[in-house]
Every structure is written in C-alpha cells, then in structure tokens.
XYZ file of C-alpha atoms in Angstrom:
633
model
C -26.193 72.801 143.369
C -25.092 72.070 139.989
C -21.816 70.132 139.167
C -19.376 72.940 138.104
C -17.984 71.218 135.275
C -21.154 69.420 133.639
C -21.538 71.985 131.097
C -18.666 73.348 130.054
C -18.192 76.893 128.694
C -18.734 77.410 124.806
C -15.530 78.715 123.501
C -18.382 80.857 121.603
C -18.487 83.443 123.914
C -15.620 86.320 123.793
C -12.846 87.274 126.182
C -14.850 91.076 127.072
C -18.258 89.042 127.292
C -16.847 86.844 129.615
C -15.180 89.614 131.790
C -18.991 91.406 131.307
C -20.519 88.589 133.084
C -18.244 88.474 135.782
C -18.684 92.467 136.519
C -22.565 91.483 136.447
C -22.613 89.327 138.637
C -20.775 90.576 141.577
C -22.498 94.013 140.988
C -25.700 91.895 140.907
C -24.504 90.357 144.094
C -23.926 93.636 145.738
C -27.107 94.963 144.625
C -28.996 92.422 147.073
C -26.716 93.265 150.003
C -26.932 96.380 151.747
C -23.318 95.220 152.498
C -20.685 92.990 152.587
C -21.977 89.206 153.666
C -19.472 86.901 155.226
C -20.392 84.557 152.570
C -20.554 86.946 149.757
C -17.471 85.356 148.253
C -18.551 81.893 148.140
C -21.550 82.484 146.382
C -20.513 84.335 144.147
C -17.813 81.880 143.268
C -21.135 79.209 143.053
C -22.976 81.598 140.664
C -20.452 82.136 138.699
C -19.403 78.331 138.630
C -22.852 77.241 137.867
C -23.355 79.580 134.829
C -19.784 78.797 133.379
C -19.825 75.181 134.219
C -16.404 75.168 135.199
C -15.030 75.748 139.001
C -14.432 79.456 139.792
C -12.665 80.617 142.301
C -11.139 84.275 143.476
C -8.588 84.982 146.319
C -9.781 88.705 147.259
C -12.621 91.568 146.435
C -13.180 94.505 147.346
C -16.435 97.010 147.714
C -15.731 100.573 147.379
C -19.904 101.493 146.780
C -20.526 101.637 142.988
C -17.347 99.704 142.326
C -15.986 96.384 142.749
C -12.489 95.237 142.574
C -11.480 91.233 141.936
C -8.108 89.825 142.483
C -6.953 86.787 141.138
C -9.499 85.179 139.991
C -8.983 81.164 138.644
C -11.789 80.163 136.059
C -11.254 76.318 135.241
C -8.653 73.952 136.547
C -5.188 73.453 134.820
C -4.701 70.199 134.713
C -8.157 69.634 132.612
C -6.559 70.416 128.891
C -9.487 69.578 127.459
C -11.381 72.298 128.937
C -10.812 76.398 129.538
C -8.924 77.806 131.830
C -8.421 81.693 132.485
C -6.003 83.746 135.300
C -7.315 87.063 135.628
C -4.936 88.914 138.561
C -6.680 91.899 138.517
C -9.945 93.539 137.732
C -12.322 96.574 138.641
C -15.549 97.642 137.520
C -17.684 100.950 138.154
C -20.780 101.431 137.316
C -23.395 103.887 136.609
C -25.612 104.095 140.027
C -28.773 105.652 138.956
C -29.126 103.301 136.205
C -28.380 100.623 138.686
C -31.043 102.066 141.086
C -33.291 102.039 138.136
C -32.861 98.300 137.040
C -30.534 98.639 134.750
C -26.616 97.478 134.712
C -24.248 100.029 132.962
C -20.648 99.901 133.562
C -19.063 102.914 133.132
C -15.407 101.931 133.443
C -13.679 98.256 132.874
C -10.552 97.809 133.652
C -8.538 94.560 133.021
C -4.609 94.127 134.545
C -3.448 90.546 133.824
C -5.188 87.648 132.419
C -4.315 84.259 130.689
C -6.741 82.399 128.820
C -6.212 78.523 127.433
C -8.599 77.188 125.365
C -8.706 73.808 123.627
C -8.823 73.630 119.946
C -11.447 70.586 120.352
C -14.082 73.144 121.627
C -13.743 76.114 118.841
C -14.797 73.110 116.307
C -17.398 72.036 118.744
C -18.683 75.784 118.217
C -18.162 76.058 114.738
C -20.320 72.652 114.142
C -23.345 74.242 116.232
C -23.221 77.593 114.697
C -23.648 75.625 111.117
C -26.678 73.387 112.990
C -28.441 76.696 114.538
C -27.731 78.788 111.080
C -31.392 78.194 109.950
C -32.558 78.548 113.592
C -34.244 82.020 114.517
C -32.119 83.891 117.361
C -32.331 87.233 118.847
C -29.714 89.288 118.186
C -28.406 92.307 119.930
C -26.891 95.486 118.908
C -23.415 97.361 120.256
C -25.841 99.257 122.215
C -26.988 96.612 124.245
C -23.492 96.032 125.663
C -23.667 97.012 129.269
C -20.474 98.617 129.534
C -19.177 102.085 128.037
C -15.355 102.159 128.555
C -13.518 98.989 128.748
C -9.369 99.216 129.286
C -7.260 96.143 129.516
C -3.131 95.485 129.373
C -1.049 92.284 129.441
C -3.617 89.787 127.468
C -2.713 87.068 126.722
C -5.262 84.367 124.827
C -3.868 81.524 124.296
C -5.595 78.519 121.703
C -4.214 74.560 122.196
C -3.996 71.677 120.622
C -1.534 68.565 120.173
C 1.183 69.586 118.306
C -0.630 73.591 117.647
C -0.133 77.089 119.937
C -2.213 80.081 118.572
C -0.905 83.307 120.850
C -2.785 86.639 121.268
C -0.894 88.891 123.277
C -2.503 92.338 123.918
C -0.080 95.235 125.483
C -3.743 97.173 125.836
C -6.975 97.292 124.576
C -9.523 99.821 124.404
C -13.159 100.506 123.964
C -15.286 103.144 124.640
C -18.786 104.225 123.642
C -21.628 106.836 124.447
C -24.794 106.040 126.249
C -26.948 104.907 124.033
C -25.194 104.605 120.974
C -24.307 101.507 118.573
C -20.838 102.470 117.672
C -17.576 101.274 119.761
C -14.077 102.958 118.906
C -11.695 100.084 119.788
C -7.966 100.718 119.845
C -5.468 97.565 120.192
C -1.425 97.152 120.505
C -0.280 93.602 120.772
C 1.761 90.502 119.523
C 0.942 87.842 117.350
C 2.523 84.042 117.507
C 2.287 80.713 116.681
C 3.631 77.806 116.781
C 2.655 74.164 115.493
C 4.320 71.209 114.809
C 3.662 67.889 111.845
C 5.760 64.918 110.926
C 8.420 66.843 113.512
C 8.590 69.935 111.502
C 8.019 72.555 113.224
C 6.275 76.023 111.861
C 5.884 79.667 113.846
C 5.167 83.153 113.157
C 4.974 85.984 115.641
C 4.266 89.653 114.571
C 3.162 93.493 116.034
C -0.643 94.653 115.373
C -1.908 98.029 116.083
C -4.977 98.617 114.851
C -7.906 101.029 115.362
C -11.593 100.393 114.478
C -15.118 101.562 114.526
C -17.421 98.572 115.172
C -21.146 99.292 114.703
C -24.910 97.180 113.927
C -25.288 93.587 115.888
C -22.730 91.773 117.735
C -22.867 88.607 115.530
C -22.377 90.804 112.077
C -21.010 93.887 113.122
C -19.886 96.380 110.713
C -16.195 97.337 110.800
C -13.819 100.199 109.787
C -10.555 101.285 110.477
C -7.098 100.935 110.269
C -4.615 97.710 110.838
C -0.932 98.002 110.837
C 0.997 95.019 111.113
C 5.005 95.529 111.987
C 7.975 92.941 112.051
C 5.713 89.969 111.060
C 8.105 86.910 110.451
C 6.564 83.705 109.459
C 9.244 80.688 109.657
C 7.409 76.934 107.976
C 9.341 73.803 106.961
C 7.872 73.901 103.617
C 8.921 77.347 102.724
C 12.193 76.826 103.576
C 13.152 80.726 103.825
C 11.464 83.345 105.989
C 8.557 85.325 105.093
C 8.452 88.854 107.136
C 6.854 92.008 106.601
C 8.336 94.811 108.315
C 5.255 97.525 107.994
C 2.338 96.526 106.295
C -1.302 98.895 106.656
C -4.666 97.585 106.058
C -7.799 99.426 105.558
C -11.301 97.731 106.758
C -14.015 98.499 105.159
C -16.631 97.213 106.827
C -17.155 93.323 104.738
C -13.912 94.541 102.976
C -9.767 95.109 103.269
C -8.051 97.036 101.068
C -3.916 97.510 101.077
C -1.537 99.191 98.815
C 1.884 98.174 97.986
C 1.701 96.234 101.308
C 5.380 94.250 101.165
C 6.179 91.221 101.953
C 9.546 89.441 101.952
C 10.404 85.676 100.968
C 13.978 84.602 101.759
C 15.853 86.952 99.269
C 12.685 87.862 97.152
C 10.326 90.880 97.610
C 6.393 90.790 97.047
C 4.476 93.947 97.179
C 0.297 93.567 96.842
C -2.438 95.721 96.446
C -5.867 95.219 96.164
C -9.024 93.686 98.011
C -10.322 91.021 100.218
C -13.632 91.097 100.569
C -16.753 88.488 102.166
C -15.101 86.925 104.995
C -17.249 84.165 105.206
C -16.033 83.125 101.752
C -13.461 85.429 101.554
C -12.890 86.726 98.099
C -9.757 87.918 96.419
C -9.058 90.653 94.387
C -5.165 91.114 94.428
C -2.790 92.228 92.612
C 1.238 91.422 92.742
C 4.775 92.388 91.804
C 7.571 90.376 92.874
C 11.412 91.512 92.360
C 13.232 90.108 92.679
C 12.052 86.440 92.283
C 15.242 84.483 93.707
C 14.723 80.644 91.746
C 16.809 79.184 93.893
C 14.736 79.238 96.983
C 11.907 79.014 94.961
C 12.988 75.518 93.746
C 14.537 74.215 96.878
C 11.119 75.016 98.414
C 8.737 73.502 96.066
C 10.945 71.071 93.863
C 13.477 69.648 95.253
C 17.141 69.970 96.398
C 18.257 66.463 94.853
C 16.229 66.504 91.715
C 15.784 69.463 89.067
C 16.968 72.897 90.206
C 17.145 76.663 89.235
C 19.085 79.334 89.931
C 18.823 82.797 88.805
C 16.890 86.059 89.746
C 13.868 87.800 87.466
C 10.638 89.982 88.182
C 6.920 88.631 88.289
C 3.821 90.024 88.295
C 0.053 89.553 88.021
C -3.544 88.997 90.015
C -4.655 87.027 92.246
C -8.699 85.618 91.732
C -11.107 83.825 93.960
C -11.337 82.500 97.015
C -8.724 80.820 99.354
C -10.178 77.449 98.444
C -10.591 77.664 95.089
C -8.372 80.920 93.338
C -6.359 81.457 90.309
C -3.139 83.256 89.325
C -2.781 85.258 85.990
C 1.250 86.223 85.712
C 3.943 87.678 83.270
C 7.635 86.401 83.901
C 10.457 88.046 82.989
C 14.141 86.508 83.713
C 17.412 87.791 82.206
C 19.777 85.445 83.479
C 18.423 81.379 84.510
C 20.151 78.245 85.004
C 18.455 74.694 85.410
C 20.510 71.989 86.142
C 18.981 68.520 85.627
C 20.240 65.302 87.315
C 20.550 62.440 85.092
C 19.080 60.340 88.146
C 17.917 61.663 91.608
C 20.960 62.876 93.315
C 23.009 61.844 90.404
C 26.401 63.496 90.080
C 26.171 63.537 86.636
C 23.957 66.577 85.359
C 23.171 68.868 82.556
C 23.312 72.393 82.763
C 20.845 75.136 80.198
C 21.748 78.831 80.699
C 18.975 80.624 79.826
C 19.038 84.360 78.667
C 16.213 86.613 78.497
C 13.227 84.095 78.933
C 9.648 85.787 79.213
C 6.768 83.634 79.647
C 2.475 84.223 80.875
C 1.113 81.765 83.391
C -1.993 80.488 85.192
C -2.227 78.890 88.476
C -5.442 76.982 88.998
C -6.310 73.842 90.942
C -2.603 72.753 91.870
C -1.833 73.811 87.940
C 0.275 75.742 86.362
C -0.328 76.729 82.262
C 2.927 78.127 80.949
C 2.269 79.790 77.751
C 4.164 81.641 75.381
C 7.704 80.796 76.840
C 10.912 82.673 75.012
C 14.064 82.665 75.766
C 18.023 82.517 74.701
C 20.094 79.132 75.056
C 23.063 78.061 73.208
C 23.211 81.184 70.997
C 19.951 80.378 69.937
C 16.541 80.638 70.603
C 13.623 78.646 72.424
C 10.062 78.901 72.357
C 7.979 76.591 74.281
C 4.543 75.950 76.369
C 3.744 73.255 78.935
C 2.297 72.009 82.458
C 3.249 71.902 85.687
C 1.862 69.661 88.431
C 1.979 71.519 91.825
C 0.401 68.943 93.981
C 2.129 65.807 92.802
C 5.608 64.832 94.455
C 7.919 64.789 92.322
C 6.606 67.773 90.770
C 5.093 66.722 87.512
C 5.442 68.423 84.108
C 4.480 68.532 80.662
C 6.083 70.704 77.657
C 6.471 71.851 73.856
C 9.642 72.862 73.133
C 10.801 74.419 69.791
C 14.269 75.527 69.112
C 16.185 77.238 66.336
C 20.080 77.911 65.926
C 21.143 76.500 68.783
C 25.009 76.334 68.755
C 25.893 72.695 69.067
C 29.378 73.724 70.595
C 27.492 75.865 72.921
C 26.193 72.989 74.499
C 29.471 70.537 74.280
C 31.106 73.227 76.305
C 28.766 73.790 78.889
C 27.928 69.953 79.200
C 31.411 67.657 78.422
C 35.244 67.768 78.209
C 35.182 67.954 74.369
C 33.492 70.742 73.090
C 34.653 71.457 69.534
C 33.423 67.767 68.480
C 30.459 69.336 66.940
C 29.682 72.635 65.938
C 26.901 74.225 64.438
C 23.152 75.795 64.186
C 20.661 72.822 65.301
C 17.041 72.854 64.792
C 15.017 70.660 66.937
C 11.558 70.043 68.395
C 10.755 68.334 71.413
C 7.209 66.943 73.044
C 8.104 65.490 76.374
C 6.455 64.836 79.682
C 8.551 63.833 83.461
C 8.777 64.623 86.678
C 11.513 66.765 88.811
C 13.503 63.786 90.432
C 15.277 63.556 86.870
C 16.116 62.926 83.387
C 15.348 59.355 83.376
C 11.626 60.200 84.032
C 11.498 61.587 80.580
C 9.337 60.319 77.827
C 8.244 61.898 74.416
C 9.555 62.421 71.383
C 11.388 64.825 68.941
C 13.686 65.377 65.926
C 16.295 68.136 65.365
C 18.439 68.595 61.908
C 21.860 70.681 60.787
C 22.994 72.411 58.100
C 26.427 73.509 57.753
C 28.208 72.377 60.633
C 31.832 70.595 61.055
C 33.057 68.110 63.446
C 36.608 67.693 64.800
C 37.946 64.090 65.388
C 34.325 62.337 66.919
C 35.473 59.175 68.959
C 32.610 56.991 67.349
C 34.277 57.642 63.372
C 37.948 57.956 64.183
C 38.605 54.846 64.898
C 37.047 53.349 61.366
C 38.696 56.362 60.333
C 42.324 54.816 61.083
C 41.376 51.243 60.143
C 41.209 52.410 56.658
C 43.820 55.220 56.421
C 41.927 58.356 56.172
C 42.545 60.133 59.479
C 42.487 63.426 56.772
C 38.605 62.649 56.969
C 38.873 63.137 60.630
C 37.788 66.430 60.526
C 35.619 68.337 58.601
C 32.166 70.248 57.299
C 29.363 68.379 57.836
C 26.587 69.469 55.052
C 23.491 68.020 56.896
C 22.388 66.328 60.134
C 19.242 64.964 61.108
C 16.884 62.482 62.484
C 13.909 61.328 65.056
C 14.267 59.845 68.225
C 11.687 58.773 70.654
C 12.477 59.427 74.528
C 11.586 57.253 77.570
C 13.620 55.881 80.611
C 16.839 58.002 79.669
C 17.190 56.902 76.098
C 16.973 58.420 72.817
C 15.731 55.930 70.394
C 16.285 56.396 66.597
C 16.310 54.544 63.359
C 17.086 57.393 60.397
C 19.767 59.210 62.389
C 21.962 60.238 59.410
C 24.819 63.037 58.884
C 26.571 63.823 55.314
C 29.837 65.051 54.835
C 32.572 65.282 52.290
C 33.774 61.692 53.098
C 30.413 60.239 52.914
C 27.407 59.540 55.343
C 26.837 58.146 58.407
C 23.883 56.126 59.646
C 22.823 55.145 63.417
C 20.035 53.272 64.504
C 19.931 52.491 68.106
C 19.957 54.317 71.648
C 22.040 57.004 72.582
C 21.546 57.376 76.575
C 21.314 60.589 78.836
C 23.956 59.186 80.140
C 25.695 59.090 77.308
C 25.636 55.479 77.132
C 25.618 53.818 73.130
C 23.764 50.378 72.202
C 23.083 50.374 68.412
C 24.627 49.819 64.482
C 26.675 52.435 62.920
C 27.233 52.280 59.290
C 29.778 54.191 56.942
C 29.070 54.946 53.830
C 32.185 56.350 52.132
C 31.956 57.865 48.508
C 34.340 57.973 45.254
C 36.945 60.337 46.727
C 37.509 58.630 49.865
C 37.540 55.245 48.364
C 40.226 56.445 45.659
C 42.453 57.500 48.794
C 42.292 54.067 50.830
C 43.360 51.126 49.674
C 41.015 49.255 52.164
C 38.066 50.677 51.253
C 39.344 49.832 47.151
C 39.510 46.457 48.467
C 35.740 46.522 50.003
C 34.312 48.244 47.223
C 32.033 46.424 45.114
C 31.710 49.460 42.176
C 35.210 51.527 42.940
C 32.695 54.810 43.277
C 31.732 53.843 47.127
C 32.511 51.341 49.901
C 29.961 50.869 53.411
C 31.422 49.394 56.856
C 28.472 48.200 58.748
C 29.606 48.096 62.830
C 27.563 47.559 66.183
C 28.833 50.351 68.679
C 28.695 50.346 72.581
C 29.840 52.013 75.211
C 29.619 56.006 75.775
C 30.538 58.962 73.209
C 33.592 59.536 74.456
C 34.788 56.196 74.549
C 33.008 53.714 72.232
C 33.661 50.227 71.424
C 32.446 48.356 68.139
C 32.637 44.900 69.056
C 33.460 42.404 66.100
C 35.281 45.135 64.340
C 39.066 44.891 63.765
C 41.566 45.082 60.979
C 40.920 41.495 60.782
C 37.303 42.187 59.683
C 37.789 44.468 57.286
C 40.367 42.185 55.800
C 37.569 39.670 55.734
C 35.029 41.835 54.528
C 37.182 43.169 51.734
C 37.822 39.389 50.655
C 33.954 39.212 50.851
C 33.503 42.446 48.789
C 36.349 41.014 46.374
C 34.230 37.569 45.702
C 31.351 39.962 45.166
C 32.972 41.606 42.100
C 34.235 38.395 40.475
C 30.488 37.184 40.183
C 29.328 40.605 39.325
C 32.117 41.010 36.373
C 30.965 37.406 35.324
C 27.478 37.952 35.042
C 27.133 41.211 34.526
C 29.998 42.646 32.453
C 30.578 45.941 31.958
C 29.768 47.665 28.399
C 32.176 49.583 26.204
C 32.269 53.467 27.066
C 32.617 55.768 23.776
C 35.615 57.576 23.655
C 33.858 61.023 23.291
C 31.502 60.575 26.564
C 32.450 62.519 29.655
C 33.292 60.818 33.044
C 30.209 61.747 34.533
C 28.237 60.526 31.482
C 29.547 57.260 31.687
C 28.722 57.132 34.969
C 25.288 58.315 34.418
C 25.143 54.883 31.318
C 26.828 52.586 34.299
C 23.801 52.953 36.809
C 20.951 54.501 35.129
C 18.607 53.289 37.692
C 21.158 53.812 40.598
C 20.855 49.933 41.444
C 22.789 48.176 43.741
C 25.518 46.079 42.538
C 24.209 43.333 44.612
C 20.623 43.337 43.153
C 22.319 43.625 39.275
C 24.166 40.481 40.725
C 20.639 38.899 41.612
C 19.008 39.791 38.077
C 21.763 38.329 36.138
C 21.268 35.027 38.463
C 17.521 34.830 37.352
C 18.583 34.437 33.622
C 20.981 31.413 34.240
C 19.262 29.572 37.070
C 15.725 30.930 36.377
C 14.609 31.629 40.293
C-alpha cells in the first residue's frame, strides 16, 4: 500500500474532475461486486487515497443499483495547510447501465449538496511552473465529449484558495451542466459569490461580489472555446491604496470565445463614476481594447489616493475620457480632461501650515499614461483673471510623486493672487506675464527647482512694507502709493528660494532694484536699492542732501526678514545723515574739478540738461577723469 500523502494532489485538476473520479471509482467498485462487500468501504477509501495521495475517508454510502450515494466524505486532513483539503456532505451519482454493461462509464446525473475545498496558494504556483516545463512536451488532449458525465448539478460550493496573509472565496449557490450523448458542447449555468480578502504591511484589502453567468463551452478541455453571458451584481472592492470604494452594481459581459466584450459597463470610485466599453481579448496575454468616460472625476480622492494627504492636494470635480491599450503588464492610456472648477493647494513644507492656494477655471488638457508616466500636453486653463498654458511629467511610481512642467502665463492679476494667498492684497496690482520651467516632487514647495522670469506693465502698488519705510526716512510718504510703469526680472528656483539679480520696477518716484532671495516662505535675504529721480529729489530735503547732481539721489540698503515685515539692517536716519554728508563731500570735489559751464540764456531746461551729461556719465566717474589730469593715474 502506498503512503496516502506521498504524492500529493496537483491543484491542476478541477473541482467537477475531482468529483468525476470519485463517482468512477465507487461505480468501478460496484461494478466488480455483485453486491455490497463488508469491506467495500475501506477500499474504496484506499483507492481513492492512493490515486489522490492524500487520506480519504467517508462516513456512509449507499447502493441503490445504477446509483451510488456518498455522505460526508473528508479528502485531506485539516491541520496539513500546506496541502488540500475538501468536505463534501453529500453526493449521488447515476449512471447509464447499458453503457456500463458495455465497458463504458457514463454518468447520467451528478449531483453535488455541500462541499468545502482549501487549497494552498504554494501548490497553484507549483502547477503553474510545470505547465510552463511540459508546454513543449506532447500530451493527449481530450475533448468535452470525452467527459463521462452528461448532467452535473451542484449547490452550496464553496472553493476556497490560502495563503499567509491571502483568502480567494468561490462560493457557488448552484451550478449546472448538461450535455447530449455524444456531443462536444456543455451549457453551464452558475449563481454565486465572489470574495477576497488579503492582507500587506497590516493593510488589509477585500472585495466580494454576485456572478451569474451562462456559457457554452465546446473543443478540448485544456483550450476550450467559450460563449455566453456574465453578469456581475453589487461588486464592491475595498484596498488601502485606493482609499475609497470601487463597486459596480450591474455590470454584463459578453464571451466570445478568446474574447469579452462590455458596453457602458459602470463602475464606481468613491464619489466618481467610470463607464467602459470595449474588448479584452487573448487571455494568456490578455489584450486591451477599452474605452472610458469618467464623470464625474472627484480630485480629491483622486489625490488623497495617489499623492498624498500631507503634501500637494486637489480638490474639484471634471469629466475624463479616453482608451485604454495593451496588455495588463505593459498598457497605455490616451485621455482628454476637462475641469471647470480646480483647486491645488501646495504646502510650503510637508505638512506645513503655511500653503498656497491656485483656483483654476476651465482647465482642459490631453494625456498619456505609459510605463508609470504620465505626458500632460496641451494644458489650458483660467487663474488669477488670467490665463495658463502649460505641459509637463508626472512620475507615478516614485514616492513622493515626481513631476516635471512648462508653464506659461499671461495677465494674471497680481491682486488676484495677494488675495487668495496673504492679508494684504491691494499691495500690488496688475497684469503679470511670466514663464516658468520647474521640476519637484508632491511633499512640497521646497522640492522645487527651475527657473523663470515674469514682467508688468501698468500696474500700481499701495504702501509695500519693503519701500515705506525709506519712504518716511526721507519725507515722501506721497510716493507711497502709486502706478508702477514696468516690472520685471529672472529668478532661478531651488530649495524654496527665488534667486535674482536684475529684479527691477519703475515708477513715478524712481526705480527699484533687488538682488537677492525672496523665499516661498516669504522670507527676504538680499540688497535693495532706490533710485529716486528729479521730482522726488526736489520734494525731500534728504534726498537734496544725498544727491550728487540735484536731478537724482540712490539709497543702497540690505533687507531681511519677510514681505510683510522687513528689516534693513544698518539703515537709520543716522545713515542717511551720514550718507548725505558723504554725498555732500562728493560735490565739493566734483564742483572743484569739474566745474560746471555757463548755460546760454536762450537754451531750454531740458537742453541744458541734454549739454550737462551728454554721455549720461556718472558724476563719480567725471570726478575720476578730472583726477587723471592733476595726479596723472
């Protein structure tokens, strides 16, 4: 006698097949008794043992001529995870007697009541590894028709596949098959549940659902060909990763034979609705041919789901739509976006408090998904009054998500963005052109490198914090406010800075130069320099004191702290006083080395100006000229 469990039973082999052999078996038993042995039982329990390789026991049977009745029957031990184990309470099988008589085993009726299958994960790879070794190897295969059975009925199935932290359920309310003598074809008819359950890094993910589905099966057993009809109800799909539910509540699917088709079969994400159409076809490989429409598309679960919760998020619902290409392992997504309303809000710092906020109208963008990829093309959209156009990357299977984009935008409403973004939104105002080339990564601002420049025309500024106080130092708070005639400048971005050195605005009271860092934050670390021109100088004593020509007077200061409350360090009354002494020395040597030159009455103001500084020199280089002649450097 063999040892029952030296060769265990190859998950290959299929629930029916395995209720088959059973039925022919015992009916082969019964066939070499002209009735009932005492010891019937028991070796039919060692056949059956012997052939499974696993201990198989039943509690009752019953003869009734052409068919035989089993009652709880134990294949397997329970305690042995890593090997099957099947409950079967109940089943009968009758079969054809003159075949029987003849030599041959048909089965007329199978009936299943009760069963419970286990099997280990460990052996379906097992199986799958020997199917790719015996691939090249020649086998003979067998037809529908070869199936020794014509009407098989079972209820209350329940298959059941294991591992460590995995549960894949099959339960069948009833199953059946029928065919005629002779013939390839089986109509199979099934009602039952789907679940599952599995559990990594103590997350866990399940899914249950309803299938009803009825099928034609025809050709050989190991390729058969297969149509019909699936419907799958009140599927629900719950994952870690996906944060919200995915259901379907009545989806059909149409098999044609190495091919499924569906229409408008919908499926629902959290708050947003998918319906698909299309094909999947080759199941080996299993090839895509899909097509999608999603509204609406809820951004906030999409970004909690696949960005983050403390880094970059959106908010906002749109519509999407577009194919779906390839295979599972290797497909690609072709899309159109549309979004009327959008917000992004974009920590300074992971889980920063402090944040900036772009509402986004209308934005319309294409996109490809390919390879953990996404290509965002042709982006447009509304922000600040004004308009955006942009194209970039995104990094799907980085963590934080990665990015890369092009931004371009034109009249956007400085104000617009004050107001959305500080306390003091009339500081600025004004159409802003800017470009921007940056690259970062969802966790936050800081991760932001690139680069970029942006200019104004015709905008006005009310009271800034980093001119009104040089303002008041020199008695023109009148200058406080005004038009500002032009704006611009280049920056470079990286670790939360901006980093420029020709950041310049002109107004009526002059210009004003910055060369440092301005921070996300809104953090200053740079030099600031006035530039003040004839009519401001004629109204402030101070700056007629710093002056070197009367026609224009500069304060160079360093500035720190934020934009709302800066600090120029070194800078004081005291200063100026200093640097107006300074100036005044200037002038002296400049009036004694290079005097000034008679004016003709009849000249104009601004043609005596135009005589005074032909060359527009600086008084301190005319200074250095008339130098050279006396002490020949």
């Amino acid at each position: 006698m063999k040892n029952p469990v030296a060769n265990p039973i190859s998950s290959g082999k299929t629930i029916f097949l395995l209720l088959i052999l059973l039925a022919f078996f015992f009916l082969d038993s019964f066939r070499a008794y002209s009735q009932t042995s005492p010891d019937m039982k028991q070796q039919f329990e060692q056949k059956m043992s012997e052939f499974l390789g696993v201990k198989v026991s039943i509690e009752d049977y019953q003869l009734q001529f052409t068919t035989v009745k089993l009652r709880k029957i134990l294949i397997g031990e329970k305690n042995q995870p890593d090997k099957p184990w099947t409950r079967i309470d109940n089943l009968s099988a009758t079969c054809d007697f003159m075949a029987l008589l003849g030599g041959n085993l048909i089965l007329e009726d199978l009936n299943l009541d009760g069963m419970i299958c286990d099997i280990p994960a460990t052996l379906l790879l097992e199986a799958r590894k020997k199917q790719k070794i015996q691939a090249s190897s020649p086998a003979i295969d067998r037809s529908f028709a070869d199936l020794p059975f014509l009407n098989l009925s079972a209820k209350e199935i329940e298959l059941k596949v294991i591992d460590k932290s995995r549960v894949f359920n099959l339960a069948l309310e009833s199953l059946e098959i029928t065919r005629e003598k002779g013939s390839d074809k089986l109509l199979a008819q099934i009602s039952g549940l789907l679940s599952g359950r599995q559990s990594s890094k103590g997350k866990p993910s399940e899914f249950s659902g309803k299938l009803q589905a009825k099928v034609n099966l025809s050709g050989m057993i190991s390729a058969p060909k297969v149509n019909g009809i699936a419907e799958i109800k009140s599927l629900k799909l719950q994952d870690q990763l996906l944060k919200q539910p995915v259901s379907v509540t009545a989806g059909t699917l149409q098999i044609f034979e190495n091919r499924v088709e569906t229409r408008n079969f919908p499926v629902t994400w959290g708050n947003s609705k998918v319906t698909i159409s299309g094909t999947a076809s080759n199941f080996k490989q299993l090839q895509l041919g899909l097509s999608y429409r999603i509204d609406p598309l809820a951004f906030a679960e999409l970004s909690s789901a696949f960005i983050s919760t403390k880094g970059i998020t959106v908010t906002g619902t749109g519509t999407s739509e577009g194919v779906v290409k390839g295979s599972l392992s290797g497909f690609s997504v072709n899309g159109s976006l549309s979004v009327p309303l959008c917000t992004i809000e974009a920590p300074v710092q992971a889980a920063s408090n402090q944040k900036y906020v772009f509402p986004f109208r209308n934005l319309t963008s294409s996109y490809t998904y390919s390879g953990n990829q996404i290509l965002i093309q042709r982006a447009r959209a509304e922000i600040f009054a004004g308009r955006l156009a942009g194209q970039g990357k995104v990094f799907t299977g980085t963590s934080p998500v990665k990015f890369e984009f092009r931004v371009d935008g034109t009249g956007l409403r400085a104000e617009k963005f004050l107001s959305e973004n500080t306390t003091q939104k009339n500081v600025v105002s004004g159409p802003v052109n800017a470009n921007l080339n940056v690259s970062g990564n969802s966790s936050g601002l800081t991760t932001l490198a690139g680069s970029g420049n942006f200019n104004m025309q015709n905008g006005h500024y009310e009271a800034p914090p980093v001119i009104t106080p040089m303002l008041s130092l020199v008695n023109l708070r009148e200058f406080a406010s005004g038009d500002i005639e032009s704006g611009k400048g280049t920056f470079a971005l990286n670790n939360g800075y901006l980093s420029t050195n020709d950041l310049v605005f002109v107004a009526r009271a002059g210009k004003a130069y910055y060369r440092g860092q301005v921070g996300l934050d809104t953090s200053l670390s740079g030099k600031m320099t006035i530039i003040f021109v004839q009519e401001a100088v004629r109204r402030s004593s101070a700056l007629q004191q710093i002056s070197l020509d009367g026609r224009s007077a500069s304060i160079p200061s360093r500035v720190e702290g934020t934009l709302l409350t800066p600090s120029f360090p070194g800078f004081s009354a005291q200063k100026l006083l200093e640097l107006g002494l300074k100036r005044k020395g200037q002038r002296m040597l400049q009036d004694i080395f290079l005097p000034r030159k008679d004016k003709p009455a009849d000249q104009s103001e601004n043609q005596q100006q135009q005589q005074q500084e032909p060359k527009k020199e600086k008084p301190e280089e005319k200074i250095i000229e008339g130098l050279k002649d006396i002490f020949k450097f």
